[in-house]
Short mmCIF file of N, CA and C in Angstrom, two decimals:
data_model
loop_
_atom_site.label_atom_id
_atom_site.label_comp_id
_atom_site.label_asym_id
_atom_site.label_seq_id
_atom_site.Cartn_x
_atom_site.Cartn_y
_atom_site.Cartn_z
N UNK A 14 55.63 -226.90 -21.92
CA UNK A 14 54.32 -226.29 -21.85
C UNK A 14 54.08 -225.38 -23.06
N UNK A 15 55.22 -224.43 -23.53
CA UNK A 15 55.01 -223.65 -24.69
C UNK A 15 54.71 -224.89 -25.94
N UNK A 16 55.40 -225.30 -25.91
CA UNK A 16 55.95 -226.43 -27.31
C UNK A 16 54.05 -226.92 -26.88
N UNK A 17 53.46 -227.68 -26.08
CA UNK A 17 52.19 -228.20 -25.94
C UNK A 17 51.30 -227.06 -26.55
N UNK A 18 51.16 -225.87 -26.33
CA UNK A 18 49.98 -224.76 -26.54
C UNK A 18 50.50 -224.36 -27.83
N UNK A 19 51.84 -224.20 -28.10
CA UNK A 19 52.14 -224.20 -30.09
C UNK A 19 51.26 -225.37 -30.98
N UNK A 20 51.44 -226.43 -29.98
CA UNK A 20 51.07 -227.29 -30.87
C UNK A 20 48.96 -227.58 -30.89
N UNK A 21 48.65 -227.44 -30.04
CA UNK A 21 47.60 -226.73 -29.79
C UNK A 21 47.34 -225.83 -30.92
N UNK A 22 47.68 -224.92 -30.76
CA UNK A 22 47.04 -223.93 -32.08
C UNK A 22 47.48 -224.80 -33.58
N UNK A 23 48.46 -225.52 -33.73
CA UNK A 23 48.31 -226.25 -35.03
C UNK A 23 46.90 -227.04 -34.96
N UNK A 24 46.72 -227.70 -33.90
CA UNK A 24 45.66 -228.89 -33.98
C UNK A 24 44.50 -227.77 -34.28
N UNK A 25 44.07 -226.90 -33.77
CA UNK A 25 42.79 -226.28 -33.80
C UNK A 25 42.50 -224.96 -35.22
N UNK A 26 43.96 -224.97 -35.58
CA UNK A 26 44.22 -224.10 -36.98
C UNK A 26 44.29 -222.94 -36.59
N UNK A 27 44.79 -222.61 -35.13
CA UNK A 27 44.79 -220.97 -34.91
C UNK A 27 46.45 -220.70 -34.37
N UNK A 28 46.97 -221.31 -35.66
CA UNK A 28 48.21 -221.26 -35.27
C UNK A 28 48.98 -219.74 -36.40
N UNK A 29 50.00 -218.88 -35.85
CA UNK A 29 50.27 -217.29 -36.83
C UNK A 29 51.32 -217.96 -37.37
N UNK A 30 51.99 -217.16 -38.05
CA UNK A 30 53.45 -216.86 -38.24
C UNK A 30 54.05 -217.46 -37.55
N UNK A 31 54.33 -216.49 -35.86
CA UNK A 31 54.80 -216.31 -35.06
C UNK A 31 54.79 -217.74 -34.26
N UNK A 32 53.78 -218.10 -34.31
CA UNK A 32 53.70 -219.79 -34.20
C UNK A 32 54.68 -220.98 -34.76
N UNK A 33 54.34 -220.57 -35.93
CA UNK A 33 55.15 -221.34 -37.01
C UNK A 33 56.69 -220.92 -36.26
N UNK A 34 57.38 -219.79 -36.34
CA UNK A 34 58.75 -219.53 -36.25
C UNK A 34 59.27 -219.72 -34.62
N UNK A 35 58.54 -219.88 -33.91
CA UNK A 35 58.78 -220.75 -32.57
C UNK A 35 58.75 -222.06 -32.60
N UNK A 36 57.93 -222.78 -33.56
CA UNK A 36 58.65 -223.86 -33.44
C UNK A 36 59.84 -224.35 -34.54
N UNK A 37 59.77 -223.17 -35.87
CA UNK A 37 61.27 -223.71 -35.87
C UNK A 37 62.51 -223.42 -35.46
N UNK A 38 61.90 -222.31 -34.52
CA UNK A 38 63.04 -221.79 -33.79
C UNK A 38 63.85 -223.55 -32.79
N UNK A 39 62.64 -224.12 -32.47
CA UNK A 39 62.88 -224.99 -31.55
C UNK A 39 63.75 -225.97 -32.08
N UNK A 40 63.46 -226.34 -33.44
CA UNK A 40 64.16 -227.69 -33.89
C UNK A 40 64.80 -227.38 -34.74
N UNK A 41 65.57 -225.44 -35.10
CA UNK A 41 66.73 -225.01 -34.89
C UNK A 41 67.89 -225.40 -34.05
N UNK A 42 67.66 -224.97 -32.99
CA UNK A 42 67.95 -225.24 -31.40
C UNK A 42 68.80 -226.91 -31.56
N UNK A 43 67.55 -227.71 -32.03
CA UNK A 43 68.10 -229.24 -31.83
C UNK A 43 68.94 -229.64 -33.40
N UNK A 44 69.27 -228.62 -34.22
CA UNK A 44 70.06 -229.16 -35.63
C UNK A 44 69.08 -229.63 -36.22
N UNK A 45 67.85 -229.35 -36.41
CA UNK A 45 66.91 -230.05 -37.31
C UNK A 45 66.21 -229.13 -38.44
N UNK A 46 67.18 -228.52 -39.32
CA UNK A 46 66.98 -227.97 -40.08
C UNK A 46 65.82 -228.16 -41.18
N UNK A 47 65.39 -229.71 -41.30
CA UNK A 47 64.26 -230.33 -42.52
C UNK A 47 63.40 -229.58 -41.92
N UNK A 48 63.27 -230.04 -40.01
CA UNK A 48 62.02 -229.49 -39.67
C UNK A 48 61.81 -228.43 -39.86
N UNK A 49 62.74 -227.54 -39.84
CA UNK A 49 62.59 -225.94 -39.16
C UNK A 49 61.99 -225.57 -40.21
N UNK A 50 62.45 -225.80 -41.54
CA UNK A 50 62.19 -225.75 -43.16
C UNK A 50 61.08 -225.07 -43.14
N UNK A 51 60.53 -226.34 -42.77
CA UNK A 51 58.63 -226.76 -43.13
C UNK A 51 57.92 -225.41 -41.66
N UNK A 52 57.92 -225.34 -40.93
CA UNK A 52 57.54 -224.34 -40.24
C UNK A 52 58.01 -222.71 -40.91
N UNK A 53 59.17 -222.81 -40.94
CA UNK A 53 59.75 -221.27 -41.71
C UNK A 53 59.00 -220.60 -43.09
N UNK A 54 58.98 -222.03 -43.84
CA UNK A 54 57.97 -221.90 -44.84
C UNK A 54 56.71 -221.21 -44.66
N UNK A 55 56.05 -222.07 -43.51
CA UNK A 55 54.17 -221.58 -43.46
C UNK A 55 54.36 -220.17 -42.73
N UNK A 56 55.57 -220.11 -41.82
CA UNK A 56 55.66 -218.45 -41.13
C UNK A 56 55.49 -217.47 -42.35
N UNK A 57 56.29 -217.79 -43.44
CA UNK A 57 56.85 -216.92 -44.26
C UNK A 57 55.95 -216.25 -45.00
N UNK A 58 54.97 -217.63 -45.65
CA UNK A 58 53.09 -217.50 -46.14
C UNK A 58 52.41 -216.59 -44.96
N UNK A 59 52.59 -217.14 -44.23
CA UNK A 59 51.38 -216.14 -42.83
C UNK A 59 52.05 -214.52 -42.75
N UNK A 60 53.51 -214.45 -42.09
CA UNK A 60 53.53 -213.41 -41.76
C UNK A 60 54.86 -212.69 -43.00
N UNK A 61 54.47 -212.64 -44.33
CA UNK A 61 55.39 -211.72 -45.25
C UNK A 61 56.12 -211.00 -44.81
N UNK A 62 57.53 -210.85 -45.37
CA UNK A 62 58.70 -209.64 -45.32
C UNK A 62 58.60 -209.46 -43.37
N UNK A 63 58.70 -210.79 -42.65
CA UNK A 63 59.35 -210.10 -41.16
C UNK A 63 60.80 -211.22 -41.72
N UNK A 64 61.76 -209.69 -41.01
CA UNK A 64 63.04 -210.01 -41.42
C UNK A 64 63.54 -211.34 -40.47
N UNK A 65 63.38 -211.24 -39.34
CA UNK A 65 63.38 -212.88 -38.78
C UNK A 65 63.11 -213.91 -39.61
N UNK A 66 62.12 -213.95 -39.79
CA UNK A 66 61.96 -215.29 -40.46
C UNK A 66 62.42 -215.68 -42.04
N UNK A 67 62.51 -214.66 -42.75
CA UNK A 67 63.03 -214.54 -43.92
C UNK A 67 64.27 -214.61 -43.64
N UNK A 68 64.83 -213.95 -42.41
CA UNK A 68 66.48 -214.38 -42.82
C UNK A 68 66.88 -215.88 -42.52
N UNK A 69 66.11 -216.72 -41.40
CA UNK A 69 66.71 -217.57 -41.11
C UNK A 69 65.71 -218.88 -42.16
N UNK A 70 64.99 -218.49 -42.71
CA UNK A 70 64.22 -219.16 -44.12
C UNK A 70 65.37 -218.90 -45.28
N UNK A 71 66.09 -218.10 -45.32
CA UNK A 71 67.10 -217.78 -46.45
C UNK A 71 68.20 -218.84 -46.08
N UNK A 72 68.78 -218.61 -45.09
CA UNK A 72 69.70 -219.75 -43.87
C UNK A 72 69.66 -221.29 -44.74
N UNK A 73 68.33 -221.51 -43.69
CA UNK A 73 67.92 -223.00 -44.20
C UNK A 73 67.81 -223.49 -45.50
N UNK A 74 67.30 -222.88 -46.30
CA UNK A 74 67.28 -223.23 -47.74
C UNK A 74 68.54 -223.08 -48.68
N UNK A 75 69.67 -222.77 -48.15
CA UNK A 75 71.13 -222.22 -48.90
C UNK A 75 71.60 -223.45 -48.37
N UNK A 76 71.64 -223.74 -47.02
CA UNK A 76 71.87 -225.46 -46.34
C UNK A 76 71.98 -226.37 -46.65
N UNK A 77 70.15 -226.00 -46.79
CA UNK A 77 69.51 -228.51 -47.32
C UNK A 77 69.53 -227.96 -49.10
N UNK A 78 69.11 -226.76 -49.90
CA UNK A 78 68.62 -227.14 -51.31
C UNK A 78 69.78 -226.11 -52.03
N UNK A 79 71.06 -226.24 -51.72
CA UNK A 79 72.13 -225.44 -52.40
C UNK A 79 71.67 -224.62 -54.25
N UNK A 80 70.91 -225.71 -54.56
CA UNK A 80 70.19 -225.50 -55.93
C UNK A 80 69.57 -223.96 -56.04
N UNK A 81 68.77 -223.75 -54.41
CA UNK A 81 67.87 -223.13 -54.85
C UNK A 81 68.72 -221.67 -54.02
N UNK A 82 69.59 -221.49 -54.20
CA UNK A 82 70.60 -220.06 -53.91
C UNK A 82 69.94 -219.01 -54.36
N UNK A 83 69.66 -218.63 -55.31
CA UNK A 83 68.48 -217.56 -56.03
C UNK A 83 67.81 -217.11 -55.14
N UNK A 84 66.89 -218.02 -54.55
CA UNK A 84 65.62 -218.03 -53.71
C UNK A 84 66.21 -217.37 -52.37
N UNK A 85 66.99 -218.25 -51.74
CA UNK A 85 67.75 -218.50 -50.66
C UNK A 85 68.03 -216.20 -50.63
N UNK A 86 69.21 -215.95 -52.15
CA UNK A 86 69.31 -214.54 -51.59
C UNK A 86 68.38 -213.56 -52.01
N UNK A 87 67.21 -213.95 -52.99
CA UNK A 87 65.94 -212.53 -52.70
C UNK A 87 65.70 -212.61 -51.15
N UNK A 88 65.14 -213.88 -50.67
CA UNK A 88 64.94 -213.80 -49.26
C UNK A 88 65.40 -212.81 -48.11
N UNK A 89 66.58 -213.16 -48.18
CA UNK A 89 67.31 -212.51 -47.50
C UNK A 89 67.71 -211.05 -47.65
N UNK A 90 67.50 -210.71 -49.17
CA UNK A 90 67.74 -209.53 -49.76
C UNK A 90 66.04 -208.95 -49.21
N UNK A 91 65.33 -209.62 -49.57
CA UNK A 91 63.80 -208.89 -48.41
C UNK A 91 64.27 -208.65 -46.66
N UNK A 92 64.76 -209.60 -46.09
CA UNK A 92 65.58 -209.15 -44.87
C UNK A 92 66.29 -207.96 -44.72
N UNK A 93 66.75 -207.92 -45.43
CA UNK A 93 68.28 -206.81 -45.58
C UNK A 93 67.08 -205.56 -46.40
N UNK A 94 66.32 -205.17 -46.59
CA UNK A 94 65.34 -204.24 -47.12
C UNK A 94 64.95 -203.99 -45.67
N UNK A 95 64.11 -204.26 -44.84
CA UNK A 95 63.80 -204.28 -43.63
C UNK A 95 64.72 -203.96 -42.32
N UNK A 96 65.59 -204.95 -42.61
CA UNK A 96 66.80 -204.02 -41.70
C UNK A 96 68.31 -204.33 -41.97
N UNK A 97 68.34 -203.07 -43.00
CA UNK A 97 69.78 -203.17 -43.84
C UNK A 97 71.05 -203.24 -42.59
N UNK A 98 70.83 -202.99 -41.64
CA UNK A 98 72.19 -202.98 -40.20
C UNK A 98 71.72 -204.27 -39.08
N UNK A 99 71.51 -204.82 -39.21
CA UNK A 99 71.20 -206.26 -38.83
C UNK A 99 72.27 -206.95 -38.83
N UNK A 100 73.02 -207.23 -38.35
CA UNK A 100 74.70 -207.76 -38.38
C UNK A 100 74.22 -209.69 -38.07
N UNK A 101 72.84 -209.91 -37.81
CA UNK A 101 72.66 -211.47 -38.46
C UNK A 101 72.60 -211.44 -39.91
N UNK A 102 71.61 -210.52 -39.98
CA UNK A 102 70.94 -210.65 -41.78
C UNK A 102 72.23 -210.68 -42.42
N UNK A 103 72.99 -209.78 -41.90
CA UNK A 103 74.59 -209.02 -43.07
C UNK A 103 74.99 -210.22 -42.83
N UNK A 104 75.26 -211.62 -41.79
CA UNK A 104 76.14 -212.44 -41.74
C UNK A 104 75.34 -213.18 -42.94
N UNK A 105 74.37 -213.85 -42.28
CA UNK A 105 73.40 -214.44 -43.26
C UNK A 105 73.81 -214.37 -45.03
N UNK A 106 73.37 -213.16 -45.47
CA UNK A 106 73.99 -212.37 -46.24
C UNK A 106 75.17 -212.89 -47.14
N UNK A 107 76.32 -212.66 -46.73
CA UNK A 107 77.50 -213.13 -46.83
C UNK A 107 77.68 -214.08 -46.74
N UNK A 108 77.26 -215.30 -45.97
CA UNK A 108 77.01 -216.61 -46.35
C UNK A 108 76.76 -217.24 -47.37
N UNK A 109 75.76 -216.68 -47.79
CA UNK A 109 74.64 -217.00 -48.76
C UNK A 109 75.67 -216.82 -50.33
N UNK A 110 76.18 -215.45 -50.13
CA UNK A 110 77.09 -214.94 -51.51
C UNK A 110 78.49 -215.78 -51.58
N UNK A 111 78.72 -216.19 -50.26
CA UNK A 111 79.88 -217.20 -50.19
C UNK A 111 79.52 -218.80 -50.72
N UNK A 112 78.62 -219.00 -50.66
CA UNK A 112 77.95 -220.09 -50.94
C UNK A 112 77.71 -220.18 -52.74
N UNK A 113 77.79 -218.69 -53.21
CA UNK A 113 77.22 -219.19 -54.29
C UNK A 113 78.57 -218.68 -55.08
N UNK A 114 79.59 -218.28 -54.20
CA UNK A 114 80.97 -218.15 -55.33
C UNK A 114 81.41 -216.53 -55.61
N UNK A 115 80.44 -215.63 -54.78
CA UNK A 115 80.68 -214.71 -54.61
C UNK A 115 81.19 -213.94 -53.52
N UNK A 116 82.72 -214.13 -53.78
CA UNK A 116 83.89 -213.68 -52.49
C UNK A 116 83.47 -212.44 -52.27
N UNK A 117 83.48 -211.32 -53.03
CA UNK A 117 83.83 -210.37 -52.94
C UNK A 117 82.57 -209.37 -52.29
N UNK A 118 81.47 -209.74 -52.59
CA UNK A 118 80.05 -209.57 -52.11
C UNK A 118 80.21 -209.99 -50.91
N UNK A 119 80.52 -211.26 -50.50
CA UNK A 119 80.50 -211.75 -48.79
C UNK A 119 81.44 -211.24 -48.10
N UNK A 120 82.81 -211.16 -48.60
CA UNK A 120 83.94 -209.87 -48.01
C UNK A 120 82.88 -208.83 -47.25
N UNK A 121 82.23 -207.94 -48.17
CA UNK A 121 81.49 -206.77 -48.05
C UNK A 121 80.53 -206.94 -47.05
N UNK A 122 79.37 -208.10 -47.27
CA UNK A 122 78.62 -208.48 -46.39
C UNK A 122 79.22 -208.65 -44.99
N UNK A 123 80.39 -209.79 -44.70
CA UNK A 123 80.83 -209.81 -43.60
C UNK A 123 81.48 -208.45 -43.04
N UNK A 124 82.30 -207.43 -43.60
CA UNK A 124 82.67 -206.59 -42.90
C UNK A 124 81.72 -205.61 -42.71
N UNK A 125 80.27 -205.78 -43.44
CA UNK A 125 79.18 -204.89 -42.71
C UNK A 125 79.10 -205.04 -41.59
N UNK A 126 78.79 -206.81 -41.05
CA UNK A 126 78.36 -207.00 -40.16
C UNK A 126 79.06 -206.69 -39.03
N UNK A 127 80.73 -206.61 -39.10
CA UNK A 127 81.91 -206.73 -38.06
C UNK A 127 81.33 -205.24 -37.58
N UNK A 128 81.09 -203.97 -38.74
CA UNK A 128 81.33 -202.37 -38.45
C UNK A 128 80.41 -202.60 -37.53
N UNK A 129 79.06 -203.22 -37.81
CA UNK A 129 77.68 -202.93 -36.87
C UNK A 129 78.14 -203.70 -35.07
N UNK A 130 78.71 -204.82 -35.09
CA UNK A 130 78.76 -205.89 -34.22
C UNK A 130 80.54 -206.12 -34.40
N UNK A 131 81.53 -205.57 -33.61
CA UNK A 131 83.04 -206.07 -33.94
C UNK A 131 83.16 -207.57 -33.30
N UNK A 132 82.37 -207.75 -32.37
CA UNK A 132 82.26 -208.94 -31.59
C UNK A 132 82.13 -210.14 -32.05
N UNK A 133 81.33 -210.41 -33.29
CA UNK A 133 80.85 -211.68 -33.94
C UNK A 133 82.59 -212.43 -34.45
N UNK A 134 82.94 -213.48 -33.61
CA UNK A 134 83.92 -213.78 -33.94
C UNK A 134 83.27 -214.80 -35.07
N UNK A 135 82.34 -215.68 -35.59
CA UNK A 135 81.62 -216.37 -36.38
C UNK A 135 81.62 -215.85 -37.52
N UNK A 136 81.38 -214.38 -37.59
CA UNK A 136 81.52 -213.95 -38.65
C UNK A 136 82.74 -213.80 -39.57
N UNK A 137 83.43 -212.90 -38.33
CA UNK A 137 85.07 -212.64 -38.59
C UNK A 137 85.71 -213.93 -39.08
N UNK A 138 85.67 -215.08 -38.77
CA UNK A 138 85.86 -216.68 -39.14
C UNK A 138 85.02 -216.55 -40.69
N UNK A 139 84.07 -216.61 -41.09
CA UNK A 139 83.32 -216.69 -42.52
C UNK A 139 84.17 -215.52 -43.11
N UNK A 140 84.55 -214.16 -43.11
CA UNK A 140 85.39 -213.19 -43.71
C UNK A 140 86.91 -214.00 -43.74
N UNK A 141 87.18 -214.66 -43.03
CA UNK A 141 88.79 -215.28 -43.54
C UNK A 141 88.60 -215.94 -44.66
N UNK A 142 87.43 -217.10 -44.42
CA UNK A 142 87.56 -217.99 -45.80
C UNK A 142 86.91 -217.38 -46.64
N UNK A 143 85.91 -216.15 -47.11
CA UNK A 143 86.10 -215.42 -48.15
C UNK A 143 87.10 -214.88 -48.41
N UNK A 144 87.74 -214.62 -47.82
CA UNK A 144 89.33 -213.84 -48.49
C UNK A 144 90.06 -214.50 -48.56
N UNK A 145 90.29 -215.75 -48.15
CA UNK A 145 90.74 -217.12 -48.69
C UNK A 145 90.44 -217.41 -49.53
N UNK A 146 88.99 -217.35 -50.02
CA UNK A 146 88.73 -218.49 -51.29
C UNK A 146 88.54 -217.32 -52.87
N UNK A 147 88.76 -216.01 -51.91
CA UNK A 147 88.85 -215.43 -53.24
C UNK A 147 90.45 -214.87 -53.58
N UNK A 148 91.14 -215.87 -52.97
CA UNK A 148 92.59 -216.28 -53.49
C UNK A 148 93.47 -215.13 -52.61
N UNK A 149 93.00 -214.51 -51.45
CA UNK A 149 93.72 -213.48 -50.88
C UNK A 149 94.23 -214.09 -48.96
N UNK A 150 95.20 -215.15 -49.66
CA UNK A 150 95.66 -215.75 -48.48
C UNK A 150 96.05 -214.88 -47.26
N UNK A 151 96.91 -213.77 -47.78
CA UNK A 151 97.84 -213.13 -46.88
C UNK A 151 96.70 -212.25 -45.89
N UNK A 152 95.64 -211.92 -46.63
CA UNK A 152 94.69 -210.93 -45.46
C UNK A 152 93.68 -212.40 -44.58
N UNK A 153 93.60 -213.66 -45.22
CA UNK A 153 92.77 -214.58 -44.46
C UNK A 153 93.12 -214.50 -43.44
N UNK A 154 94.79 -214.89 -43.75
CA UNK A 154 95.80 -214.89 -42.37
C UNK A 154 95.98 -214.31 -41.66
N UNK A 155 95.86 -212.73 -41.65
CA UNK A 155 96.26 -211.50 -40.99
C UNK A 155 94.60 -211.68 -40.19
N UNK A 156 93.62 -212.00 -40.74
CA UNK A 156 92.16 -211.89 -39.86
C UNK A 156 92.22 -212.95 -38.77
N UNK A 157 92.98 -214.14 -39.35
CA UNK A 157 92.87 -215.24 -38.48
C UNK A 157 93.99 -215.06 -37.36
N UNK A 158 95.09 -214.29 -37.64
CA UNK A 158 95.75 -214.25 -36.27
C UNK A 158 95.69 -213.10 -35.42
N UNK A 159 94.77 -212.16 -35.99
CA UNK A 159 93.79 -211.16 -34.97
C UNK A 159 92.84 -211.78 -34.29
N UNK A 160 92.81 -212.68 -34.65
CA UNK A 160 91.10 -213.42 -33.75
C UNK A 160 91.87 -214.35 -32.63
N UNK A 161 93.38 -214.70 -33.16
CA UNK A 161 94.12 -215.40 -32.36
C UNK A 161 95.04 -214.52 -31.05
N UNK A 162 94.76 -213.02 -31.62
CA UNK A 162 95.85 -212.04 -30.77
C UNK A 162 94.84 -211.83 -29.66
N UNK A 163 93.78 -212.26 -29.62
CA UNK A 163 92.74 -211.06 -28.52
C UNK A 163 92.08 -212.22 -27.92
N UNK A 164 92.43 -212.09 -26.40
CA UNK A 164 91.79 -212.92 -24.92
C UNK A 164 90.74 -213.92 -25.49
N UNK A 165 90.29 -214.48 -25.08
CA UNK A 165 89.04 -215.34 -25.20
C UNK A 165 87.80 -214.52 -25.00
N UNK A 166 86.60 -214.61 -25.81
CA UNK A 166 85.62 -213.92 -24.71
C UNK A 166 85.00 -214.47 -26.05
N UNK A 167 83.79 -214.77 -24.86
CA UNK A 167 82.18 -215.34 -25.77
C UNK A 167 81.61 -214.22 -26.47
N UNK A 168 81.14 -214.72 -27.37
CA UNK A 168 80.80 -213.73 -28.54
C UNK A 168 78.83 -213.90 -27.84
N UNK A 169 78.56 -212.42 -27.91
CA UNK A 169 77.29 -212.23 -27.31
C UNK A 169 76.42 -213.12 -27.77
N UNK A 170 74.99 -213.29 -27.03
CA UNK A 170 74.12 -214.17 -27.89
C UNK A 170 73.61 -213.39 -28.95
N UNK A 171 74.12 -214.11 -30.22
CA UNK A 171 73.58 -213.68 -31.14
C UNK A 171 73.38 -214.78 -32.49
N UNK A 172 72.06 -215.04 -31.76
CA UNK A 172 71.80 -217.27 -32.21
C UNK A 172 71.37 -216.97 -33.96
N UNK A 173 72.05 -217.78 -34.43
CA UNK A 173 71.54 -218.22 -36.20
C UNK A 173 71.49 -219.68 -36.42
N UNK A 174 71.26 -220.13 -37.25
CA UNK A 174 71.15 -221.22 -38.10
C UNK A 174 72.27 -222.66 -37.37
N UNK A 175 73.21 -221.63 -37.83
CA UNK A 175 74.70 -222.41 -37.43
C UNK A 175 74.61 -223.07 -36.37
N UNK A 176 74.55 -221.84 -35.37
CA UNK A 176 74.99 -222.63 -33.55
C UNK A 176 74.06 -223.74 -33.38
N UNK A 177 73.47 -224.42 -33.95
CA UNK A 177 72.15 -223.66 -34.16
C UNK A 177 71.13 -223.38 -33.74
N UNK A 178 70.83 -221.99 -33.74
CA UNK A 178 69.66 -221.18 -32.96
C UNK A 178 69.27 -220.90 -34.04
N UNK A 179 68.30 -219.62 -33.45
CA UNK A 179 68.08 -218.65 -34.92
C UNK A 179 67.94 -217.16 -34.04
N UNK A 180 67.07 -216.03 -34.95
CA UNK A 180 67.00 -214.73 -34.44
C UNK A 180 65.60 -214.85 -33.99
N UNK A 181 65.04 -214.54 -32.73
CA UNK A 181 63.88 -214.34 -32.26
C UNK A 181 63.36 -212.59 -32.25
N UNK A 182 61.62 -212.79 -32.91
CA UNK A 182 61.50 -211.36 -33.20
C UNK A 182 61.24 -210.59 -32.06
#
C-alpha cells in the first residue's frame, strides 16, 4: 500500500525527497543498488545535505562507480558535517577511505564509530581488514579474536547499504 501511494506521487509529480529515499530505501532492502542509485540521486536534488540520504548516496556510488570515490567521500563528508557522531555515517566513512586505499583514515573512521556504538560487530569486522591491509596483521588478529571471545548477540538494528538496508530519517 505504501510502495502504491509512493508511486502515486511519482505518477502525479508530487513526489519529495523523502519519497524518493523510501523507495530506495525499498530496493535497498531487496540488493538493488542500480535502483536505489536513481532514487537517492533525485532525493539528494530535492532534499540537500539530509545526512540520510547523502550517506547512503555516498554507500551506493563507492559500490556500482568505484571511479567516482571523490564524489562518493564529499558526500559523505556533507553527512559527517551534519552529524559528525553518527556511528553509520563514521562506518560509511571508513568504508569509503578503505575503498580508496586509505587504511589509516578508515582505522580512525571505524574506531569512531566502535567509541559511539561498541556493538557494531560489521564495523569492528571492516577495522580488522583495515589493519590488515594496512600491513598490521598482529592487531587484525587481536580484533578478530575479540569478536571471537564474546557470546553471540545480534548487533542492534542498525540497517546500511550492506545488509542491505539503509538509515531511515
Amino acid at each position: 500500500m505504501i510502495v502504491q501511494r509512493l508511486k502515486e506521487h511519482l505518477a502525479t509529480g508530487t513526489a519529495t525527497g523523502v519519497s524518493h529515499l523510501l523507495l530506495a530505501i525499498g530496493h535497498l532492502r531487496l540488493g538493488q543498488l542500480d535502483q536505489a542509485l536513481i532514487h537517492l540521486e533525485v532525493a539528494n536534488r530535492l532534499t540537500p545535505n539530509n545526512p540520510f540520504i547523502a550517506n547512503n548516496l555516498a554507500l551506493c556510488i563507492a559500490r556500482l562507480h568505484p571511479a567516482e570515490l571523490p564524489r562518493a567521500k564529499q558526500l559523505v563528508e556533507v553527512a559527517l558535517s551534519v552529524s559528525p557522531t553518527d556511528p553509520e555515517i563514521l562506518d560509511t566513512y571508513g568504508e569509503i577511505l578503505s575503498l580508496g586505499q586509505d587504511y589509516v583514515g578508515a582505522i580512525r573512521a571505524f574506531d569512531n564509530s566502535l567509541t559511539v556504538d561498541p556493538s557494531r560487530t560489521s564495523t569492528r569486522t571492516k577495522l580488522a581488514l583495515a589493519y590488515e591491509k594496512a600491513g598490521m596483521t598482529e592487531m587484525a588478529n587481536s580484533i578478530r579474536q575479540f569478536d571471537h571471545s564474546k557470546p553471540d548477540q545480534p548487533e542492534p538494528d542498525t540497517p546500511t547499504v550492506e545488509e542491505p538496508t539503509t538509515v531511515a530519517p
